Amino acid sequence: SIYYKMNVSLTYMFADSLEAARKYGNEALAMAVTSGDSNAISNTCQNLSGIQRKEENYQGALENAIKACEFNSYVDNSKTLNLAWAYLNTGSIDQCKRVLKRIDTNDPAERYLIYYLRHRASMKEHNYGKACEEADSAYLPRKLPNRRWHLEENIGLSIFR
């Protein structure tokens, strides 16, 4: 089945057997295309993008990341994050930032990765102040309370009111 081939491909990728991973990934993609299942096509393109990133074939990784998003029938932040990463790796920093702005999530791991990618993009632009700001932002809550922060609530001081 398609997903069996994808799982074998991923196993080989995680074992750094990239040639075998690509072979099974391409077989899974051929099966997915034959089936006409857009989500299976999307998932196999996502896997192939990861393999190509590990091979440092960043242009191929970007092309498959784009296909993964185009064929997906639902919002999938992992695919959108992969697309942003692929843009960053090809030096398309503005595209990376645009893609990251589209993501709305409460998931802490996804939010951390968004800020990490923004941090990396700022570093590539040599905007080190922004890079530090983005790195620090990864640890902030998604939405700050609608009231002023009261330090005494946390450490017993009443300097800020």
mmCIF file of N, CA and C in Angstrom, residues 17 31 34 36 45 53-54 83 106 127 130 137 145 151-153 156:
data_model
loop_
_atom_site.group_PDB
_atom_site.id
_atom_site.type_symbol
_atom_site.label_atom_id
_atom_site.label_comp_id
_atom_site.label_asym_id
_atom_site.label_seq_id
_atom_site.Cartn_x
_atom_site.Cartn_y
_atom_site.Cartn_z
ATOM 1 N N SER A 17 19.679 6.186 5.396
ATOM 2 C CA SER A 17 19.819 5.427 4.148
ATOM 3 C C SER A 17 18.974 6.154 3.095
ATOM 4 N N MET A 31 2.356 5.343 -6.670
ATOM 5 C CA MET A 31 1.107 4.680 -6.271
ATOM 6 C C MET A 31 0.035 5.718 -5.911
ATOM 7 N N THR A 34 -1.326 7.310 -9.075
ATOM 8 C CA THR A 34 -2.209 6.347 -9.748
ATOM 9 C C THR A 34 -3.563 6.276 -9.048
ATOM 10 N N GLY A 36 -4.991 8.649 -7.365
ATOM 11 C CA GLY A 36 -5.712 9.915 -7.441
ATOM 12 C C GLY A 36 -6.042 10.513 -6.084
ATOM 13 N N CYS A 45 4.737 13.667 -1.022
ATOM 14 C CA CYS A 45 5.575 14.830 -1.382
ATOM 15 C C CYS A 45 6.229 15.422 -0.141
ATOM 16 N N ARG A 53 15.793 17.398 1.756
ATOM 17 C CA ARG A 53 16.446 18.342 2.666
ATOM 18 C C ARG A 53 17.660 17.674 3.313
ATOM 19 N N LYS A 54 17.492 16.420 3.722
ATOM 20 C CA LYS A 54 18.628 15.702 4.319
ATOM 21 C C LYS A 54 19.752 15.487 3.310
ATOM 22 N N LEU A 83 7.249 23.968 4.316
ATOM 23 C CA LEU A 83 7.371 24.886 3.186
ATOM 24 C C LEU A 83 8.197 26.112 3.577
ATOM 25 N N ASN A 106 -1.956 27.249 18.461
ATOM 26 C CA ASN A 106 -1.738 27.304 19.910
ATOM 27 C C ASN A 106 -0.742 26.243 20.355
ATOM 28 N N ASN A 127 20.207 40.706 10.534
ATOM 29 C CA ASN A 127 19.429 41.566 11.415
ATOM 30 C C ASN A 127 19.459 40.917 12.801
ATOM 31 N N LYS A 130 16.729 41.752 15.570
ATOM 32 C CA LYS A 130 15.474 41.051 15.319
ATOM 33 C C LYS A 130 15.632 39.557 15.606
ATOM 34 N N SER A 137 11.053 35.483 21.753
ATOM 35 C CA SER A 137 9.604 35.392 21.614
ATOM 36 C C SER A 137 9.100 33.961 21.637
ATOM 37 N N PRO A 145 -2.272 38.628 28.849
ATOM 38 C CA PRO A 145 -3.543 39.026 29.462
ATOM 39 C C PRO A 145 -3.893 40.456 29.083
ATOM 40 N N LEU A 151 3.669 42.292 39.162
ATOM 41 C CA LEU A 151 4.765 41.482 39.663
ATOM 42 C C LEU A 151 4.448 40.839 41.001
ATOM 43 N N GLU A 152 3.639 41.535 41.804
ATOM 44 C CA GLU A 152 3.390 40.957 43.124
ATOM 45 C C GLU A 152 2.631 39.642 43.017
ATOM 46 N N GLU A 153 1.918 39.437 41.926
ATOM 47 C CA GLU A 153 1.214 38.173 41.743
ATOM 48 C C GLU A 153 2.204 37.019 41.616
ATOM 49 N N GLY A 156 5.604 38.718 44.781
ATOM 50 C CA GLY A 156 5.279 39.426 46.005
ATOM 51 C C GLY A 156 5.694 40.889 46.026
#
